[in-house]
Short mmCIF file of C-alpha atoms in Angstrom, two decimals:
data_model
loop_
_atom_site.label_atom_id
_atom_site.label_comp_id
_atom_site.label_asym_id
_atom_site.label_seq_id
_atom_site.Cartn_x
_atom_site.Cartn_y
_atom_site.Cartn_z
CA MET A 1 -9.86 -0.71 -54.72
CA GLN A 2 -9.40 2.20 -52.35
CA SER A 3 -8.17 1.09 -48.92
CA ILE A 4 -9.97 2.12 -45.75
CA ILE A 5 -6.90 4.13 -44.66
CA GLU A 6 -6.85 6.14 -47.88
CA ARG A 7 -10.59 6.83 -47.59
CA ILE A 8 -10.26 7.98 -43.97
CA GLU A 9 -7.26 10.20 -44.82
CA LYS A 10 -9.30 11.93 -47.54
CA GLU A 11 -12.21 12.45 -45.15
CA ILE A 12 -9.89 13.98 -42.53
CA ALA A 13 -8.28 16.26 -45.15
CA ALA A 14 -11.73 17.49 -46.18
CA TRP A 15 -12.91 17.89 -42.57
CA THR A 16 -12.84 21.46 -41.24
CA PRO A 17 -11.98 21.54 -37.49
CA GLN A 18 -14.77 23.13 -35.47
CA GLU A 19 -14.26 25.59 -32.65
CA GLY A 20 -12.35 24.02 -29.77
CA ALA A 21 -11.26 21.03 -31.83
CA GLU A 22 -7.74 19.69 -31.30
CA GLU A 23 -5.21 18.06 -33.58
CA VAL A 24 -6.57 14.77 -34.90
CA GLY A 25 -5.06 11.56 -36.22
CA ILE A 26 -6.16 8.13 -37.34
CA VAL A 27 -5.50 4.64 -36.07
CA ARG A 28 -3.04 2.96 -38.44
CA ALA A 29 -3.08 -0.37 -36.61
CA ALA A 30 -4.60 -1.72 -33.39
CA GLY A 31 -4.21 -4.93 -31.42
CA ASP A 32 -3.40 -6.34 -27.98
CA GLY A 33 -4.48 -3.10 -26.28
CA ILE A 34 -2.03 -0.97 -28.31
CA ALA A 35 -2.95 1.49 -31.10
CA GLU A 36 -0.49 2.96 -33.60
CA VAL A 37 -1.72 6.44 -34.55
CA ASP A 38 -0.72 8.64 -37.50
CA GLY A 39 -1.14 12.39 -37.65
CA LEU A 40 -0.49 13.41 -34.03
CA SER A 41 2.79 15.19 -34.73
CA LYS A 42 2.44 17.49 -31.69
CA ALA A 43 1.52 14.79 -29.20
CA VAL A 44 3.54 14.62 -25.98
CA LEU A 45 4.48 11.73 -23.74
CA SER A 46 1.74 10.69 -21.25
CA GLU A 47 -0.85 12.83 -23.06
CA MET A 48 -4.46 11.69 -23.11
CA VAL A 49 -6.12 11.04 -26.46
CA LEU A 50 -9.74 10.26 -27.26
CA PHE A 51 -10.78 7.52 -29.68
CA ASP A 52 -13.84 8.89 -31.48
CA PRO A 53 -15.83 7.02 -34.15
CA THR A 54 -17.58 10.25 -35.27
CA PHE A 55 -16.04 12.84 -37.63
CA ASP A 56 -18.41 15.78 -37.72
CA ARG A 57 -18.67 16.91 -34.12
CA PRO A 58 -16.53 19.15 -31.90
CA LEU A 59 -14.36 17.77 -29.14
CA THR A 60 -16.70 19.12 -26.45
CA GLU A 61 -19.49 16.95 -27.85
CA ALA A 62 -17.25 13.89 -28.11
CA LEU A 63 -16.32 14.19 -24.42
CA LYS A 64 -20.02 14.00 -23.45
CA ASP A 65 -20.25 10.37 -24.55
CA PRO A 66 -21.51 8.17 -21.70
CA ALA A 67 -18.40 5.96 -21.95
CA PRO A 68 -15.58 7.84 -23.72
CA LEU A 69 -12.67 5.65 -24.77
CA TYR A 70 -9.29 7.14 -23.88
CA GLY A 71 -5.73 6.31 -24.78
CA LEU A 72 -2.35 7.21 -23.30
CA VAL A 73 0.58 8.22 -25.51
CA LEU A 74 3.66 6.24 -24.42
CA ASN A 75 5.85 5.95 -27.55
CA LEU A 76 6.86 8.89 -29.75
CA GLU A 77 8.22 7.54 -33.02
CA GLU A 78 9.42 9.13 -36.27
CA ASP A 79 6.15 9.07 -38.18
CA SER A 80 3.58 7.89 -35.62
CA VAL A 81 2.82 7.53 -31.93
CA ARG A 82 1.93 4.38 -30.05
CA THR A 83 -0.78 4.59 -27.41
CA VAL A 84 -2.14 2.15 -24.89
CA ILE A 85 -5.92 1.86 -24.89
CA LEU A 86 -7.52 2.62 -21.51
CA GLY A 87 -10.67 0.56 -21.80
CA ASP A 88 -12.28 -1.91 -24.18
CA ALA A 89 -9.64 -2.36 -26.88
CA SER A 90 -12.11 -4.25 -29.09
CA LYS A 91 -13.87 -0.94 -29.85
CA VAL A 92 -10.75 0.54 -31.47
CA TYR A 93 -10.42 -0.24 -35.16
CA GLU A 94 -8.15 0.64 -38.04
CA GLY A 95 -9.05 4.06 -39.46
CA MET A 96 -10.73 5.33 -36.28
CA LEU A 97 -10.37 9.04 -35.51
CA VAL A 98 -8.10 9.99 -32.58
CA ARG A 99 -8.28 13.41 -30.93
CA ARG A 100 -5.59 15.01 -28.76
CA LEU A 101 -6.91 16.35 -25.49
CA GLY A 102 -3.96 18.64 -24.80
CA ARG A 103 -3.47 17.47 -21.20
CA LEU A 104 -1.61 14.79 -19.33
CA LEU A 105 -3.55 11.81 -18.10
CA SER A 106 -5.47 13.13 -15.08
CA VAL A 107 -7.83 11.71 -12.48
CA PRO A 108 -10.42 13.36 -10.20
CA VAL A 109 -9.42 13.95 -6.58
CA GLY A 110 -11.21 15.30 -3.52
CA GLU A 111 -13.15 14.55 -0.35
CA SER A 112 -16.10 13.16 -2.30
CA LEU A 113 -14.06 10.06 -3.20
CA ILE A 114 -13.94 8.93 0.45
CA GLY A 115 -15.98 5.77 0.91
CA ARG A 116 -16.05 5.02 -2.81
CA VAL A 117 -14.62 2.28 -5.05
CA ILE A 118 -13.18 3.65 -8.29
CA ASN A 119 -11.16 2.42 -11.25
CA PRO A 120 -7.74 3.91 -12.19
CA LEU A 121 -9.45 6.58 -14.33
CA GLY A 122 -11.43 7.80 -11.31
CA GLU A 123 -14.72 6.34 -12.56
CA PRO A 124 -16.95 4.80 -9.86
CA VAL A 125 -17.43 1.02 -9.99
CA ASP A 126 -19.46 0.58 -6.80
CA GLY A 127 -22.89 1.31 -8.34
CA LYS A 128 -23.44 4.41 -6.18
CA GLY A 129 -23.49 6.93 -9.02
CA ALA A 130 -21.08 9.72 -9.87
CA THR A 131 -18.46 10.71 -7.29
CA GLY A 132 -18.98 14.43 -7.83
CA ALA A 133 -15.25 15.12 -7.75
CA GLN A 134 -14.55 18.27 -9.78
CA LEU A 135 -10.81 18.81 -9.24
CA VAL A 136 -8.51 16.77 -11.49
CA ARG A 137 -4.78 16.21 -11.08
CA PRO A 138 -2.23 14.65 -13.47
CA ILE A 139 -1.24 11.18 -12.30
CA GLU A 140 2.44 11.76 -13.04
CA ARG A 141 4.32 14.50 -11.23
CA GLU A 142 7.73 15.21 -9.81
CA ALA A 143 8.16 14.17 -6.18
CA TYR A 144 8.77 16.82 -3.52
CA GLY A 145 12.42 17.74 -3.02
CA VAL A 146 14.45 17.55 0.18
CA ILE A 147 13.86 21.23 1.08
CA ASP A 148 10.07 20.70 1.05
CA ARG A 149 10.26 17.69 3.37
CA ALA A 150 10.44 17.27 7.13
CA PRO A 151 11.89 14.37 9.17
CA VAL A 152 9.59 11.38 9.69
CA ASN A 153 8.87 11.39 13.42
CA ALA A 154 5.15 10.75 13.95
CA PRO A 155 4.05 7.11 14.26
CA LEU A 156 1.54 5.43 12.00
CA HIS A 157 0.16 2.75 14.29
CA THR A 158 -0.71 -0.49 12.52
CA GLY A 159 -2.43 -2.09 15.53
CA ILE A 160 -0.12 -5.09 15.10
CA LYS A 161 2.08 -5.61 18.16
CA ALA A 162 5.01 -7.16 16.30
CA VAL A 163 5.15 -4.29 13.81
CA ASP A 164 4.58 -1.35 16.17
CA ALA A 165 7.09 -2.72 18.68
CA MET A 166 9.92 -3.93 16.42
CA ILE A 167 9.43 -2.42 12.94
CA PRO A 168 7.70 0.92 13.58
CA ILE A 169 6.25 2.81 10.63
CA GLY A 170 6.27 6.62 10.55
CA ARG A 171 3.91 8.98 8.75
CA GLY A 172 5.62 9.76 5.46
CA GLN A 173 7.62 6.52 5.37
CA ARG A 174 7.73 3.84 2.65
CA GLU A 175 7.68 0.41 4.28
CA LEU A 176 7.71 -2.65 2.03
CA VAL A 177 5.61 -5.70 2.93
CA ILE A 178 7.22 -8.68 1.21
CA GLY A 179 6.71 -12.43 1.25
CA ASP A 180 5.42 -15.46 -0.61
CA ARG A 181 1.84 -15.86 -1.71
CA GLY A 182 -0.56 -16.57 1.15
CA THR A 183 1.70 -15.42 4.01
CA GLY A 184 -0.56 -12.59 5.20
CA LYS A 185 0.78 -9.53 3.34
CA THR A 186 -2.65 -8.09 2.56
CA SER A 187 -3.78 -8.85 6.13
CA ILE A 188 -1.13 -6.51 7.54
CA ALA A 189 -2.28 -3.73 5.21
CA ILE A 190 -5.99 -4.21 5.95
CA ASP A 191 -5.37 -4.40 9.73
CA THR A 192 -3.44 -1.13 9.46
CA ILE A 193 -6.42 0.50 7.74
CA LEU A 194 -8.84 -0.92 10.34
CA ASN A 195 -6.63 0.30 13.19
CA GLN A 196 -6.89 3.93 12.09
CA LYS A 197 -10.37 3.88 13.63
CA ASN A 198 -8.55 3.81 17.00
CA GLU A 199 -6.81 7.11 16.14
CA PRO A 200 -8.32 10.50 17.07
CA ALA A 201 -10.55 11.79 14.26
CA ALA A 202 -8.46 14.97 13.93
CA THR A 203 -5.27 13.05 13.13
CA ARG A 204 -6.77 9.98 11.46
CA PRO A 205 -5.14 9.32 8.06
CA ILE A 206 -7.20 9.01 4.90
CA CYS A 207 -6.50 5.47 3.64
CA ILE A 208 -6.28 4.50 -0.02
CA TYR A 209 -6.22 0.79 -0.86
CA VAL A 210 -5.04 0.07 -4.41
CA ALA A 211 -5.87 -3.43 -5.65
CA ILE A 212 -3.70 -4.30 -8.68
CA GLY A 213 -4.46 -7.47 -10.60
CA GLN A 214 -6.46 -8.97 -7.72
CA LYS A 215 -9.49 -11.19 -8.13
CA GLU A 216 -12.67 -9.12 -8.04
CA SER A 217 -14.08 -11.44 -5.38
CA LYS A 218 -11.12 -10.73 -3.10
CA THR A 219 -11.47 -6.96 -3.55
CA ALA A 220 -15.23 -7.17 -2.95
CA LYS A 221 -14.60 -9.12 0.25
CA ILE A 222 -12.13 -6.50 1.48
CA VAL A 223 -14.55 -3.65 0.69
CA ALA A 224 -17.34 -5.51 2.53
CA GLU A 225 -15.10 -5.99 5.59
CA LEU A 226 -14.02 -2.34 5.60
CA SER A 227 -17.67 -1.24 5.29
CA GLU A 228 -18.83 -3.58 8.05
CA ARG A 229 -16.11 -2.34 10.42
CA GLY A 230 -16.79 1.34 9.63
CA ALA A 231 -13.42 1.85 7.95
CA MET A 232 -14.87 2.99 4.59
CA ASP A 233 -15.69 6.30 6.35
CA TYR A 234 -12.05 7.25 5.80
CA THR A 235 -11.03 4.88 2.98
CA ILE A 236 -10.90 5.02 -0.83
CA VAL A 237 -10.48 1.83 -2.88
CA VAL A 238 -8.87 1.95 -6.33
CA THR A 239 -9.23 -1.32 -8.21
CA ALA A 240 -7.80 -2.67 -11.46
CA SER A 241 -8.81 -6.32 -11.32
CA ALA A 242 -7.06 -9.28 -12.92
CA SER A 243 -9.50 -9.00 -15.85
CA ALA A 244 -8.62 -5.32 -16.44
CA SER A 245 -6.22 -4.34 -19.19
CA ALA A 246 -2.48 -4.15 -18.51
CA ALA A 247 -2.67 -0.37 -18.98
CA LEU A 248 -5.17 0.04 -16.13
CA GLN A 249 -3.14 -2.24 -13.84
CA PHE A 250 -0.08 -0.12 -14.64
CA LEU A 251 -1.94 3.14 -13.87
CA ALA A 252 -3.73 2.08 -10.66
CA PRO A 253 -0.85 2.82 -8.21
CA PHE A 254 -0.29 6.27 -9.76
CA THR A 255 -3.98 7.04 -9.29
CA GLY A 256 -3.71 6.07 -5.61
CA ALA A 257 -0.61 8.24 -5.16
CA THR A 258 -2.29 11.22 -6.85
CA ILE A 259 -5.36 10.99 -4.59
CA GLY A 260 -3.13 10.63 -1.53
CA GLU A 261 -1.07 13.67 -2.55
CA TYR A 262 -4.24 15.77 -2.66
CA PHE A 263 -4.89 15.08 1.03
CA MET A 264 -1.19 15.50 1.90
CA GLU A 265 -1.22 18.95 0.31
CA GLN A 266 -4.26 19.85 2.41
CA GLY A 267 -2.08 19.37 5.50
CA LYS A 268 -3.65 15.98 6.30
CA ASP A 269 -2.12 12.53 6.67
CA ALA A 270 -2.77 9.83 4.09
CA LEU A 271 -1.86 6.16 3.78
CA VAL A 272 -1.72 4.36 0.43
CA VAL A 273 -1.41 0.58 0.10
CA TYR A 274 -0.20 -0.82 -3.23
CA ASP A 275 -1.39 -4.44 -3.41
CA ASP A 276 0.73 -5.47 -5.18
CA LEU A 277 3.55 -3.92 -7.22
CA SER A 278 4.72 -7.31 -8.56
CA LYS A 279 1.57 -7.41 -10.68
CA GLN A 280 2.08 -3.81 -11.77
CA ALA A 281 5.60 -4.72 -12.93
CA VAL A 282 4.22 -7.66 -14.94
CA ALA A 283 1.58 -5.39 -16.53
CA TYR A 284 4.25 -2.81 -17.40
CA ARG A 285 6.43 -5.53 -18.93
CA GLN A 286 3.50 -6.69 -21.05
CA MET A 287 2.79 -3.15 -22.25
CA SER A 288 6.46 -2.41 -22.94
CA LEU A 289 6.95 -5.54 -25.05
CA LEU A 290 3.82 -4.75 -27.07
CA LEU A 291 5.14 -1.20 -27.56
CA ARG A 292 8.32 -2.79 -29.00
CA ARG A 293 10.56 -1.49 -26.26
CA PRO A 294 13.72 -3.58 -25.89
CA PRO A 295 13.56 -6.20 -23.11
CA GLY A 296 16.23 -6.47 -20.43
CA ARG A 297 16.66 -8.70 -17.39
CA GLU A 298 13.79 -11.20 -17.05
CA ALA A 299 12.24 -9.45 -20.11
CA TYR A 300 11.46 -6.36 -18.01
CA PRO A 301 12.19 -3.03 -19.74
CA GLY A 302 15.22 -1.05 -18.65
CA ASP A 303 13.14 1.60 -16.86
CA ILE A 304 11.30 -0.80 -14.53
CA PHE A 305 13.32 0.55 -11.58
CA TYR A 306 12.34 4.10 -12.51
CA LEU A 307 8.69 3.02 -12.68
CA HIS A 308 8.66 2.09 -8.99
CA SER A 309 11.08 4.75 -7.77
CA ARG A 310 9.11 7.66 -9.23
CA LEU A 311 5.96 6.19 -7.67
CA LEU A 312 7.35 5.53 -4.18
CA GLU A 313 9.38 8.75 -3.98
CA ARG A 314 6.07 10.61 -3.86
CA ALA A 315 5.55 9.40 -0.29
CA ALA A 316 6.72 12.20 1.98
CA LYS A 317 6.33 14.11 5.21
CA LEU A 318 6.01 17.76 4.19
CA SER A 319 7.57 20.66 6.06
CA LYS A 320 5.45 23.10 8.07
CA GLU A 321 5.83 25.67 5.29
CA ARG A 322 4.20 23.17 2.93
CA GLY A 323 1.38 22.40 5.35
CA GLY A 324 2.89 19.52 7.30
CA GLY A 325 0.84 16.78 5.63
CA SER A 326 2.17 13.30 4.93
CA LEU A 327 1.73 10.42 2.52
CA THR A 328 2.76 7.00 3.81
CA ALA A 329 3.25 4.14 1.34
CA LEU A 330 2.89 0.43 2.08
CA PRO A 331 3.92 -1.32 -1.15
CA ILE A 332 3.43 -5.09 -1.27
CA ILE A 333 5.71 -7.40 -3.25
CA GLU A 334 5.19 -11.13 -3.78
CA THR A 335 8.26 -13.37 -3.76
CA GLN A 336 8.71 -16.84 -5.26
CA GLU A 337 9.88 -19.46 -2.74
CA GLY A 338 11.14 -16.71 -0.43
CA ASP A 339 13.63 -15.37 -2.97
CA VAL A 340 14.12 -11.74 -1.86
CA SER A 341 17.17 -11.45 -4.13
CA ALA A 342 15.07 -11.59 -7.32
CA TYR A 343 14.92 -8.60 -9.67
CA ILE A 344 11.74 -6.77 -8.64
CA PRO A 345 12.07 -7.48 -4.86
CA THR A 346 15.63 -6.10 -4.75
CA ASN A 347 14.56 -3.06 -6.76
CA VAL A 348 11.78 -2.16 -4.35
CA ILE A 349 13.83 -3.01 -1.24
CA SER A 350 16.44 -0.48 -2.39
CA ILE A 351 13.78 2.21 -2.92
CA THR A 352 11.88 1.83 0.36
CA ASP A 353 12.74 2.76 3.96
CA GLY A 354 12.64 -0.78 5.30
CA GLN A 355 10.76 -4.02 4.85
CA ILE A 356 8.49 -6.37 6.75
CA TYR A 357 9.45 -9.85 5.56
CA LEU A 358 6.84 -12.57 6.02
CA GLU A 359 8.20 -16.10 5.96
CA ALA A 360 6.21 -19.12 4.79
CA ASN A 361 7.85 -21.47 7.35
CA LEU A 362 6.81 -19.25 10.25
CA PHE A 363 3.32 -18.94 8.79
CA ASN A 364 3.02 -22.73 8.56
CA LYS A 365 4.11 -22.99 12.21
CA GLY A 366 1.13 -20.85 13.19
CA GLN A 367 2.93 -17.56 13.86
CA ARG A 368 0.68 -14.59 13.00
CA PRO A 369 1.92 -12.32 11.55
CA ALA A 370 4.72 -14.51 10.22
CA ILE A 371 7.42 -11.84 10.51
CA ASN A 372 11.06 -12.84 10.18
CA VAL A 373 12.66 -10.52 12.74
CA GLY A 374 16.16 -11.11 11.37
CA ILE A 375 15.76 -9.39 8.00
CA SER A 376 12.78 -7.15 8.72
CA VAL A 377 13.82 -3.58 9.44
CA SER A 378 12.54 -0.02 9.63
CA ARG A 379 15.14 2.52 8.56
CA VAL A 380 13.23 5.25 10.40
CA GLY A 381 13.40 3.17 13.57
CA SER A 382 12.40 4.42 16.99
CA ALA A 383 12.06 7.99 15.67
CA ALA A 384 8.60 6.85 14.58
CA GLN A 385 7.58 5.40 17.96
CA THR A 386 5.81 7.00 20.88
CA LYS A 387 7.94 7.29 24.02
CA ALA A 388 5.73 4.73 25.75
CA MET A 389 6.28 2.08 23.06
CA LYS A 390 9.97 2.92 22.78
CA LYS A 391 10.40 2.37 26.51
CA VAL A 392 8.74 -1.05 26.65
CA SER A 393 9.91 -2.53 23.34
CA GLY A 394 13.63 -1.82 23.37
CA LYS A 395 14.81 -5.36 24.16
CA ILE A 396 12.29 -7.38 22.17
CA LYS A 397 14.06 -7.63 18.82
CA LEU A 398 17.37 -8.72 20.36
CA GLU A 399 15.71 -11.30 22.62
CA LEU A 400 13.72 -12.79 19.74
CA ALA A 401 16.80 -12.96 17.51
CA GLN A 402 18.69 -14.80 20.29
CA PHE A 403 15.71 -17.11 20.77
CA ARG A 404 15.67 -18.03 17.06
CA GLU A 405 19.38 -18.96 17.25
CA LEU A 406 18.86 -21.07 20.38
CA GLU A 407 15.75 -22.70 18.92
CA ALA A 408 17.73 -23.81 15.88
CA PHE A 409 20.52 -25.10 18.14
CA MET A 410 18.02 -26.93 20.35
CA GLN A 411 17.11 -29.28 17.49
CA PHE A 412 20.59 -30.85 17.74
CA SER A 413 20.77 -31.12 21.51
CA SER A 414 18.42 -32.97 23.80
CA ASP A 415 20.22 -31.97 27.02
CA LEU A 416 19.85 -28.26 27.75
CA ASP A 417 21.19 -26.38 30.75
CA ALA A 418 18.80 -24.39 32.94
CA GLU A 419 19.87 -20.98 31.60
CA THR A 420 19.35 -21.99 27.96
CA LYS A 421 15.97 -23.56 28.76
CA LYS A 422 14.93 -20.37 30.56
CA ARG A 423 15.88 -18.25 27.55
CA ILE A 424 13.98 -20.56 25.18
CA ASP A 425 10.85 -20.45 27.37
CA ALA A 426 11.09 -16.65 27.53
CA GLY A 427 11.39 -16.52 23.73
CA ARG A 428 8.36 -18.75 23.32
CA ARG A 429 6.36 -16.57 25.69
CA MET A 430 7.32 -13.43 23.79
CA THR A 431 6.47 -15.10 20.47
CA SER A 432 3.04 -15.99 21.90
CA VAL A 433 2.54 -12.43 23.14
CA LEU A 434 3.34 -11.05 19.68
CA ASN A 435 0.99 -13.53 18.01
CA GLN A 436 -2.12 -11.73 16.83
CA PRO A 437 -5.05 -13.01 14.76
CA ARG A 438 -6.05 -11.23 11.58
CA GLY A 439 -8.65 -8.47 11.84
CA VAL A 440 -8.04 -7.64 15.51
CA PRO A 441 -5.84 -4.52 15.54
CA MET A 442 -4.93 -3.31 19.02
CA PRO A 443 -4.69 0.33 20.21
CA PHE A 444 -1.08 1.29 20.94
CA GLU A 445 -1.73 1.94 24.66
CA MET A 446 -2.96 -1.66 25.08
CA GLN A 447 0.04 -2.91 23.12
CA ALA A 448 2.39 -0.98 25.40
CA ALA A 449 0.75 -2.36 28.56
CA THR A 450 0.77 -5.96 27.27
CA ILE A 451 4.39 -5.85 26.13
CA PHE A 452 5.38 -4.17 29.42
CA ALA A 453 3.89 -7.15 31.30
CA ALA A 454 5.77 -9.65 29.11
CA ILE A 455 9.13 -7.85 29.21
CA ASN A 456 9.06 -7.35 32.98
CA GLY A 457 8.42 -10.97 33.88
CA TYR A 458 4.76 -10.77 34.89
CA LEU A 459 3.89 -13.69 32.61
CA ASP A 460 6.86 -15.90 33.59
CA SER A 461 4.76 -18.04 35.93
CA PHE A 462 2.61 -19.25 33.03
CA PRO A 463 3.71 -21.90 30.52
CA PRO A 464 4.11 -20.66 26.91
CA SER A 465 1.07 -22.69 25.79
CA GLU A 466 -1.23 -20.67 28.08
CA ILE A 467 0.08 -17.20 27.21
CA SER A 468 -2.57 -16.37 24.58
CA THR A 469 -5.40 -17.18 27.04
CA ILE A 470 -3.77 -15.20 29.85
CA GLU A 471 -3.11 -12.27 27.52
CA THR A 472 -6.79 -12.10 26.56
CA LYS A 473 -7.77 -12.08 30.24
CA LEU A 474 -5.16 -9.39 30.94
CA GLN A 475 -6.54 -7.15 28.20
CA ASP A 476 -10.10 -7.59 29.50
CA TYR A 477 -8.87 -6.76 33.01
CA LEU A 478 -7.01 -3.61 31.89
CA THR A 479 -10.01 -2.44 29.85
CA ARG A 480 -12.30 -2.98 32.84
CA GLU A 481 -10.18 -1.86 35.78
CA GLY A 482 -7.18 -0.07 34.30
CA ASP A 483 -8.92 2.35 31.99
CA GLY A 484 -7.30 5.35 33.69
CA ILE A 485 -3.83 3.90 33.11
CA LEU A 486 -4.55 3.26 29.41
CA ALA A 487 -6.03 6.75 29.03
CA ASN A 488 -2.87 8.30 30.49
CA ILE A 489 -0.68 6.39 28.02
CA ARG A 490 -3.01 7.25 25.14
CA GLU A 491 -3.10 10.98 25.88
CA SER A 492 0.51 11.57 26.95
CA LYS A 493 2.04 8.89 24.65
CA GLU A 494 4.55 8.36 27.44
CA MET A 495 5.11 5.87 30.25
CA SER A 496 5.73 8.24 33.16
CA GLU A 497 6.91 7.01 36.56
CA GLU A 498 3.42 7.46 38.03
CA THR A 499 1.80 5.57 35.14
CA GLU A 500 4.40 2.81 35.41
CA MET A 501 3.79 2.42 39.16
CA ALA A 502 0.03 2.26 38.63
CA LEU A 503 0.48 -0.30 35.84
CA ARG A 504 2.77 -2.45 38.00
CA ALA A 505 0.19 -2.37 40.83
CA ALA A 506 -2.59 -3.39 38.42
CA LEU A 507 -0.43 -6.22 37.01
CA ASP A 508 0.43 -7.46 40.52
CA THR A 509 -3.27 -7.65 41.32
CA PHE A 510 -4.01 -9.47 38.06
CA ILE A 511 -1.20 -12.02 38.56
CA THR A 512 -2.31 -12.67 42.16
CA ARG A 513 -5.84 -13.41 40.97
CA HIS A 514 -4.79 -15.71 38.13
CA THR A 515 -1.73 -17.56 39.43
CA PRO A 516 -2.78 -21.14 40.25
CA VAL A 517 -2.43 -22.19 43.89
CA ALA A 518 0.36 -24.74 44.32
#
């Protein structure tokens, strides 16, 4: 009896390609989201192919299907190619026709994507109809070289006091957010997106949030929050949920980077959040093993480092000749039991320009965000801070590090001298000042004023337990009566002598009003 493969091969041999038709092949075997295809001898790596159940129509007609089923060529073998199926793999069957599209996997980009939720192929999933994006860009490209880049020196304010003061992020930087599950990694990213509403419209970054392997309910909740707070006006969400195929989870970060690069090349600033790359690595491992690539450490393929490096290297601050735009990357990595020395965490740490490490113990103690100051670092440093923030935050990191040492020592000693007790109380006050609930990003001028008050001893008369209440009252007071001072800091981005004197006078008045009478 004639096999289905033999029958299909005869039909293909007898089929005359119509105008515009490309090289065609047939599916030799399919399963687990992978298709082995014969006949595509001219296929290239990362090329798009179309799975088409119909034989007698041109390619242009096949592409008009309401839901075309694409594949991505990832393995070039002696007598076949292996492709990953980008969609419902159950629709691909042995003997199915496969058409080359003659282009690398590409996604739509453009202004019309702002405010939309799309999948990694650029298709809308928010029920609002077509995006209308006409321009398409390949998702893989070579990162800009050193000559095309400029130094990172403009701040990207997160609205989080602890980050903007101690671990500043610059536009064009790659700052890793790392920690165990449930320590507030996504919260830092979402607060950063929300805080861009405090930036002037002319310099406000376009934000791209990439959800990789997340629960759909979590992503929906984030989109609802961004919409409610008005942040979707400058945000694009790319989602490949936990139920999506491994191929789509692997592609999602590249789609986010491609969209961000479009805005960067327009001379604008963009921020892309990859939440999270641990899940992308797992999806890539799954794909690689199914493609019969040899496993290495922890069963990851040998090019897992290259996967993340070629993605994160695309973040850049471009030179003036290139338009001066920037793409900032905030990759998120999940650790197991705080193990930052594991394979994927160490890979991404070595690629990025610093890391914000969130510790479960600090989170359980109620510190928000639960940042471990000791191993969190920004390799761009104060070059990415405004002069006002640089002036007020210089001593914080050292003081907090000393406080952590003394706090650990205090557990073994019940009798403390006055100087040590004073230092511990000061550390507790500063920890309270840097505490910040989720979803309440703070403009940098208010951060500078608040930290100035803490550093210069204006809060020393209050016990550490009352600092959060006093800080709230101080912010209300500065908003109400010190608006001119905040406006000066906001516009000049400096703490001039005149501004400092005015701020000191306002703080003296506030302390006089709120210090309890003995």
